Coordinates of C-alpha atoms in Angstrom, one line a residue:
X4 CA -20.9 44.5 -72.4
X5 CA -21.4 43.0 -69.3
X6 CA -22.8 38.9 -69.4
X7 CA -23.6 36.6 -66.6
X8 CA -20.4 35.2 -65.3
X9 CA -19.7 31.4 -64.6
X10 CA -17.0 30.7 -62.2
X11 CA -15.4 27.5 -62.3
X12 CA -13.9 25.0 -59.7
X13 CA -9.7 25.1 -59.4
X14 CA -7.9 23.6 -61.9
X15 CA -11.1 23.1 -64.1
X16 CA -9.9 26.1 -66.3
X17 CA -7.2 23.6 -67.6
X18 CA -9.3 22.4 -70.6
X19 CA -9.7 26.1 -71.6
X20 CA -6.2 26.7 -71.6
X21 CA -5.8 23.9 -74.0
X22 CA -8.6 25.6 -76.0
X23 CA -11.3 22.5 -75.9
X24 CA -14.3 24.3 -76.5
X25 CA -16.6 22.7 -73.9
X26 CA -17.4 23.7 -70.2
X27 CA -19.2 20.6 -68.5
X28 CA -21.8 21.4 -65.8
X29 CA -19.6 19.5 -63.1
X30 CA -16.7 22.3 -63.7
X31 CA -18.7 25.3 -62.6
X32 CA -18.3 26.2 -59.0
X33 CA -20.8 29.1 -58.9
X34 CA -22.6 31.4 -61.4
X35 CA -22.8 35.3 -61.1
X36 CA -26.2 36.6 -62.5
X37 CA -29.3 34.8 -64.1
X38 CA -28.2 33.6 -67.8
X39 CA -31.0 32.3 -69.6
X40 CA -30.9 29.1 -71.8
X41 CA -28.5 30.0 -74.8
X42 CA -27.7 33.1 -73.7
X43 CA -24.0 34.4 -73.8
X44 CA -21.6 34.4 -70.5
X45 CA -18.4 35.0 -69.4
X46 CA -16.2 32.4 -68.0
X47 CA -13.8 33.0 -65.0
X48 CA -11.5 30.4 -63.6
X49 CA -11.2 30.3 -59.5
X50 CA -8.8 33.4 -59.2
X51 CA -11.1 35.6 -61.4
X52 CA -9.2 35.5 -64.7
X53 CA -11.3 35.8 -67.8
X54 CA -11.2 32.9 -70.6
X55 CA -13.8 34.3 -73.3
X56 CA -17.3 33.8 -73.9
X57 CA -19.7 31.1 -74.9
X58 CA -23.2 30.1 -75.1
X59 CA -24.8 28.9 -71.7
X60 CA -27.2 25.6 -71.4
X61 CA -28.2 23.7 -68.3
X62 CA -27.2 20.6 -69.7
X63 CA -24.2 18.1 -69.2
X64 CA -22.5 20.7 -72.0
X65 CA -23.1 23.9 -69.9
X66 CA -21.1 26.5 -72.1
X67 CA -19.9 26.0 -75.7
X68 CA -16.9 28.4 -75.8
X69 CA -17.2 30.9 -78.8
X70 CA -14.0 32.7 -78.2
X71 CA -10.8 32.6 -75.6
X72 CA -10.2 36.1 -75.9
X73 CA -11.8 37.8 -73.2
X74 CA -11.9 41.4 -75.3
X75 CA -13.5 40.0 -78.0
X76 CA -17.3 41.2 -78.7
X77 CA -19.4 38.7 -79.9
X78 CA -21.7 40.8 -82.4
X79 CA -22.6 40.4 -86.1
X80 CA -19.1 41.7 -87.0
X81 CA -17.8 38.5 -85.0
X82 CA -20.2 36.0 -86.8
X83 CA -19.4 37.8 -90.0
X84 CA -15.7 37.3 -90.0
X85 CA -16.0 33.4 -88.6
X86 CA -18.7 33.1 -91.6
X87 CA -16.2 34.6 -93.9
X88 CA -13.3 32.6 -92.8
X89 CA -15.3 29.2 -93.3
X90 CA -16.0 30.0 -96.6
X91 CA -12.4 31.4 -97.5
X92 CA -11.3 28.0 -96.2
X93 CA -13.7 26.0 -98.8
X94 CA -12.2 28.2 -101.6
X95 CA -8.8 27.9 -100.9
X96 CA -9.2 24.0 -101.0
X97 CA -10.4 23.9 -104.4
X98 CA -13.8 22.1 -103.2
X99 CA -16.1 24.6 -104.8
X100 CA -16.4 24.2 -108.5
X101 CA -19.6 25.6 -110.1
X102 CA -21.6 24.0 -113.1
X103 CA -19.5 24.6 -116.4
X104 CA -16.2 23.2 -114.6
X105 CA -14.6 20.0 -115.2
X106 CA -16.2 17.4 -112.2
X107 CA -18.3 20.5 -110.5
X108 CA -19.1 20.7 -106.8
X109 CA -21.9 22.6 -105.9
X110 CA -23.0 21.3 -102.7
X111 CA -20.8 21.6 -99.4
X112 CA -20.7 22.0 -95.8
X113 CA -20.0 25.8 -95.2
X114 CA -19.9 25.5 -91.4
X115 CA -19.0 22.4 -89.4
X116 CA -19.5 23.1 -85.4
X117 CA -16.3 23.6 -83.5
X118 CA -14.4 23.0 -86.6
X119 CA -15.0 26.3 -87.6
X120 CA -15.2 28.0 -84.6
X121 CA -19.3 28.0 -84.4
X122 CA -20.0 25.2 -81.6
X123 CA -23.5 24.2 -82.2
X124 CA -24.0 25.2 -85.8
X125 CA -24.2 23.4 -89.3
X126 CA -24.4 24.8 -92.5
X127 CA -24.7 22.9 -95.6
X128 CA -25.1 24.8 -99.0
X129 CA -27.1 23.0 -101.7
X130 CA -26.5 25.2 -105.1
X131 CA -27.9 28.7 -104.4
X132 CA -29.5 27.4 -101.1
X133 CA -27.9 27.2 -97.6
X134 CA -29.4 24.8 -95.2
X135 CA -28.8 25.9 -91.6
X136 CA -28.8 23.5 -88.6
X137 CA -29.0 24.3 -84.9
X138 CA -27.6 21.9 -82.0
X139 CA -27.4 24.4 -79.4
X140 CA -30.0 26.7 -78.2
X141 CA -27.4 29.6 -78.5
X142 CA -27.1 29.2 -82.2
X143 CA -31.3 28.9 -82.4
X144 CA -31.7 32.0 -80.8
X145 CA -29.6 33.9 -83.3
X146 CA -30.7 32.0 -86.4
X147 CA -32.2 35.2 -88.2
X148 CA -29.0 37.2 -87.5
X149 CA -26.9 34.4 -88.8
X150 CA -28.8 34.3 -91.7
X151 CA -28.8 37.9 -92.6
X152 CA -24.8 37.8 -91.9
X153 CA -24.3 34.7 -94.3
X154 CA -26.3 36.3 -97.2
X155 CA -24.0 39.5 -96.7
X156 CA -20.9 37.2 -96.8
X157 CA -21.8 35.7 -99.9
X158 CA -22.4 39.1 -101.4
X159 CA -19.0 40.5 -100.4
X160 CA -16.7 37.6 -101.0
X161 CA -15.7 35.7 -104.0
X162 CA -18.0 33.0 -103.8
X163 CA -18.4 30.7 -107.1
X164 CA -22.1 30.4 -106.7
X165 CA -24.5 33.1 -105.4
X166 CA -26.6 32.4 -102.2
X167 CA -30.3 33.2 -102.7
X168 CA -32.0 31.3 -99.8
X169 CA -31.4 30.1 -96.3
X170 CA -33.6 27.4 -95.0
X171 CA -33.6 26.6 -91.3
X172 CA -33.9 22.7 -90.1
X173 CA -33.5 22.1 -86.4
X174 CA -37.0 20.3 -85.3
X175 CA -34.7 17.2 -84.8
X176 CA -31.4 18.3 -83.9
X177 CA -32.0 20.8 -80.6
X178 CA -30.9 19.4 -77.3
X179 CA -34.3 18.7 -75.5
X180 CA -37.6 17.7 -76.8
X181 CA -38.9 20.7 -75.6
X182 CA -36.8 22.7 -77.4
X183 CA -37.4 20.7 -80.7
X184 CA -41.2 21.1 -80.5
X185 CA -40.8 24.8 -80.4
X186 CA -38.4 25.0 -83.1
X187 CA -40.1 25.6 -86.6
X188 CA -38.5 24.4 -89.7
X189 CA -38.6 27.0 -92.5
X190 CA -36.9 29.7 -94.9
X191 CA -35.5 32.5 -92.8
X192 CA -34.1 34.5 -96.2
X193 CA -36.1 33.7 -99.6
X194 CA -37.5 30.7 -101.1
X195 CA -36.4 28.1 -103.2
X196 CA -37.1 24.4 -104.5
X197 CA -35.0 21.5 -104.6
X198 CA -32.7 21.2 -107.7
X199 CA -30.2 18.4 -108.6
X200 CA -27.0 19.5 -107.2
X201 CA -23.3 18.3 -108.5
X202 CA -20.9 16.3 -106.6
X203 CA -17.6 15.5 -108.4
X204 CA -19.9 16.1 -111.5
X205 CA -22.7 13.5 -110.6
X206 CA -26.3 14.5 -109.8
X207 CA -28.1 14.5 -106.9
X208 CA -31.2 15.9 -105.5
X209 CA -31.0 16.9 -101.6
X210 CA -34.1 16.6 -99.6
X211 CA -33.8 19.8 -97.1
X212 CA -37.4 19.5 -96.5
X213 CA -38.1 16.0 -95.4
X214 CA -34.6 14.3 -95.7
X215 CA -32.5 13.2 -93.0
X216 CA -29.5 15.6 -91.6
X217 CA -29.8 18.7 -93.9
X218 CA -31.0 16.5 -97.1
X219 CA -27.9 14.7 -97.9
X220 CA -24.9 13.0 -96.8
X221 CA -22.2 15.5 -97.8
X222 CA -19.6 14.1 -95.4
X223 CA -19.1 10.9 -97.6
X224 CA -18.0 12.4 -101.0
X225 CA -14.3 11.7 -100.9
X226 CA -15.3 8.0 -99.6
X227 CA -17.5 7.6 -102.6
X228 CA -15.1 8.7 -105.0
X229 CA -12.5 6.1 -103.7
X230 CA -15.7 3.3 -104.0
X231 CA -15.5 4.3 -107.7
X232 CA -11.6 3.5 -107.9
X233 CA -12.5 0.3 -107.0
X234 CA -15.9 -0.4 -108.6
X235 CA -15.0 -1.0 -112.2
X236 CA -16.4 -4.6 -113.3
X237 CA -17.3 -5.8 -109.8
X238 CA -20.3 -6.8 -108.2
X239 CA -21.3 -4.2 -105.5
X240 CA -23.7 -4.4 -102.5
X241 CA -24.5 -0.9 -101.0
X242 CA -25.7 -1.6 -97.5
X243 CA -27.7 0.7 -95.5
X244 CA -27.6 2.9 -98.9
X245 CA -30.1 5.7 -98.0
X246 CA -30.3 7.8 -101.0
X247 CA -27.8 5.5 -102.9
X248 CA -24.6 7.8 -103.2
X249 CA -22.1 5.0 -103.0
X250 CA -24.4 3.1 -105.8
X251 CA -24.3 6.1 -108.1
X252 CA -20.6 6.5 -108.1
X253 CA -20.2 2.6 -108.6
X254 CA -22.4 2.5 -111.5
X255 CA -20.9 5.5 -112.8
X256 CA -17.2 3.5 -112.5
X257 CA -18.6 0.8 -114.5
X258 CA -19.7 -1.7 -111.8
X259 CA -21.0 -4.9 -113.2
X260 CA -23.7 -5.0 -111.0
X261 CA -25.2 -2.8 -108.2
X262 CA -27.7 -3.6 -105.3
X263 CA -28.6 -0.8 -103.1
X264 CA -30.1 -2.4 -99.9
X265 CA -31.9 -0.6 -97.2
X266 CA -34.8 -1.3 -94.6
X267 CA -36.4 1.9 -95.5
X268 CA -38.9 2.2 -98.6
X269 CA -38.4 5.8 -98.3
X270 CA -34.6 5.7 -99.2
X271 CA -35.1 3.0 -101.5
X272 CA -37.3 5.7 -103.3
X273 CA -34.9 8.4 -103.3
X274 CA -32.0 5.9 -104.2
X275 CA -34.0 5.0 -107.5
X276 CA -34.6 8.8 -107.9
X277 CA -31.0 9.6 -108.1
X278 CA -30.5 6.3 -110.4
X279 CA -33.2 7.5 -112.9
X280 CA -31.5 11.0 -112.5
X281 CA -27.9 9.9 -113.7
X282 CA -28.9 6.9 -115.9
X283 CA -32.7 7.1 -117.1
X284 CA -35.7 5.1 -115.5
X285 CA -34.3 1.7 -116.5
X286 CA -30.8 0.8 -115.2
X287 CA -30.4 -2.7 -115.9
X288 CA -27.2 -2.9 -113.8
X289 CA -29.0 -1.8 -110.9
X290 CA -31.4 -3.4 -108.3
X291 CA -33.2 -2.0 -105.1
X292 CA -33.6 -4.3 -102.1
X293 CA -36.0 -3.0 -99.0
X294 CA -34.9 -5.2 -96.3
X295 CA -32.8 -5.2 -93.1
X296 CA -28.9 -5.4 -94.0
X297 CA -28.1 -8.0 -91.2
X298 CA -31.2 -10.3 -92.2
X299 CA -29.9 -9.8 -96.0
X300 CA -26.3 -10.4 -95.7
X301 CA -27.0 -13.5 -93.5
X302 CA -29.6 -15.2 -96.1
X303 CA -27.2 -14.1 -99.2
X304 CA -25.5 -16.4 -100.9
X305 CA -21.5 -17.2 -100.7
X306 CA -19.6 -14.9 -103.0
X307 CA -22.3 -13.1 -104.5
X308 CA -20.2 -9.6 -104.4
X309 CA -16.8 -8.5 -104.9
X310 CA -17.2 -5.1 -103.1
X311 CA -19.5 -4.7 -99.9
X312 CA -20.0 -0.9 -98.5
X313 CA -21.3 -1.1 -94.8
X314 CA -22.4 2.6 -94.0
X315 CA -24.9 2.0 -91.3
X316 CA -26.6 5.0 -89.4
X317 CA -25.2 5.8 -85.8
X318 CA -25.1 2.6 -83.7
X319 CA -24.4 5.0 -80.7
X320 CA -25.9 8.3 -80.2
X321 CA -23.9 8.2 -76.4
X322 CA -21.6 6.2 -74.6
X323 CA -24.2 4.7 -72.6
X324 CA -25.0 2.1 -75.3
X325 CA -21.6 1.9 -76.7
X326 CA -21.3 -1.7 -75.7
X327 CA -24.5 -2.6 -77.9
X328 CA -23.1 -0.5 -81.0
X329 CA -19.6 -2.3 -80.8
X330 CA -21.5 -5.6 -80.8
X331 CA -23.8 -4.6 -84.1
X332 CA -20.3 -3.3 -85.6
X333 CA -18.9 -6.8 -85.0
X334 CA -21.9 -8.4 -86.3
X335 CA -22.4 -6.6 -89.4
X336 CA -18.7 -6.8 -90.5
X337 CA -18.2 -10.5 -89.3
X338 CA -21.2 -11.3 -91.9
X339 CA -19.7 -9.3 -94.8
X340 CA -16.1 -10.7 -94.6
X341 CA -17.4 -14.4 -94.4
X342 CA -19.6 -13.7 -97.5
X343 CA -17.7 -11.3 -99.8
X344 CA -15.5 -13.3 -102.7
X345 CA -12.5 -14.1 -102.5
X346 CA -10.1 -11.2 -103.6
X347 CA -13.2 -8.6 -102.4
X348 CA -13.1 -5.4 -101.1
X349 CA -15.1 -4.2 -97.9
X350 CA -15.6 -0.4 -97.0
X351 CA -16.8 -0.2 -93.8
X352 CA -17.6 3.2 -91.6
X353 CA -19.1 4.1 -88.2
X354 CA -20.3 7.7 -88.2
X355 CA -21.0 7.2 -84.3
X356 CA -19.4 10.3 -82.1
X357 CA -19.3 8.2 -79.2
X358 CA -17.2 5.4 -81.0
X359 CA -13.5 6.0 -81.3
X360 CA -11.3 5.3 -83.7
X361 CA -9.4 2.6 -81.8
X362 CA -12.8 1.0 -80.7
X363 CA -14.0 0.7 -84.0
X364 CA -10.8 -0.7 -85.4
X365 CA -11.0 -3.4 -82.7
X366 CA -14.7 -4.3 -83.4
X367 CA -13.6 -4.6 -87.2
X368 CA -10.7 -6.7 -85.9
X369 CA -12.6 -9.1 -84.2
X370 CA -15.2 -9.3 -87.2
X371 CA -12.2 -10.3 -89.2
X372 CA -10.7 -12.7 -86.8
X373 CA -14.3 -14.5 -86.5
X374 CA -14.5 -14.9 -90.4
X375 CA -11.5 -17.0 -90.4
X376 CA -10.6 -14.8 -93.8
X377 CA -7.2 -13.3 -93.7
X378 CA -7.8 -9.3 -94.1
X379 CA -5.7 -6.3 -94.7
X380 CA -6.3 -2.5 -94.3
X381 CA -6.2 -1.0 -97.6
X382 CA -7.3 2.7 -96.7
X383 CA -8.1 4.6 -93.0
X384 CA -10.7 6.9 -94.2
X385 CA -12.3 10.3 -92.2
X386 CA -14.5 13.1 -93.2
X387 CA -13.7 15.5 -95.9
X388 CA -12.0 19.2 -96.1
X389 CA -15.5 20.8 -95.5
X390 CA -15.7 18.9 -92.2
X391 CA -12.6 20.0 -90.6
X392 CA -11.5 18.9 -87.4
X393 CA -10.8 21.4 -84.4
X394 CA -7.3 20.0 -83.4
X395 CA -8.2 21.0 -80.1
X396 CA -12.1 19.4 -80.2
X397 CA -11.2 15.5 -81.1
X398 CA -14.9 14.7 -80.7
X399 CA -15.2 16.5 -83.8
X400 CA -13.5 13.6 -85.7
X401 CA -17.0 11.7 -86.2
X402 CA -16.5 9.9 -89.3
X403 CA -14.4 6.7 -89.5
X404 CA -14.0 4.2 -92.0
X405 CA -11.6 1.3 -93.2
X406 CA -11.1 -0.2 -96.9
X407 CA -10.2 -3.8 -96.3
X408 CA -9.0 -6.5 -99.0
X409 CA -10.4 -10.2 -98.1
X410 CA -8.7 -13.1 -99.6

């Protein structure tokens, strides 16, 4: 099939030769044909050599490459193979463990955008429901096809848990406000109600209708398990707790006391639901605090906690606000280092893609120096196996974390 053709300036194909999946608008010399927003285009260098196909957009990221093979057809079979490959990876990693097995996992990320060769697409699975999220118009336009192919894949592949419904949730993730207003969340196939899912045998209820992201923060699964390794007998503060994932793991591990802190009353309600789901309505070892995290850490007594978890929302959505974001990371970490009890542990994270590992680490280093405490790094953390990073697309490594021992 003949597609509109994007012709690049001389030498601008070098990133494609390194298999980076983004083409920025400044690299384009001219466009042959009239591609519509989200349509497929062929990409050629200044000598006319084809470098593959991708979804076109008029923004800064002009093309998101789906394939670097000029002979590949972008059809249902193409998407089926990509989705099948993604499922096989999750099965082979032993991530998928259904109910009835030891420490079951019934929630996981099936497609992680560029990391699974499908830039602009996220699919998270909660039990028998898949939640699909588009971050590009190209993926938005083929959402029904993707849902149908996804169901076919689960029927034909050796999936441990059958898929019954596909929910579409992109009203907040498409690249422009105009597109977000046109998007309509809802079921593409089937229908389901939110039911408890398992993560390492611990129960949570994802809220794909009104919750953030696709309904739950799956990317912290392994890091929550690491918190459990340190939590026994400790007094724990889970700042920016949202749905309380770290809190539940700490309680399961035998923490002496867990305080969940968030400025959102809705987040505290979700946290309390998860506490009740796992421990009953009255859990004397848990306390909910609705307050700004910066204010609380400034006001809280010295040595009140032996373990502090800092998992804030993204302080920087883009590089333009990077300076303010780094100031925020320095401030919150300085407060934690100053206040944590001697011999205490601080888990600190950044989920800002615009903040590099080096920048985040420097911000934490500066915070440690400002606190006047001796601090040692115990672990360097990242995202789990179901959030794979395309080695040619380092931007996909968005989650960064450090575990620090404070003397």
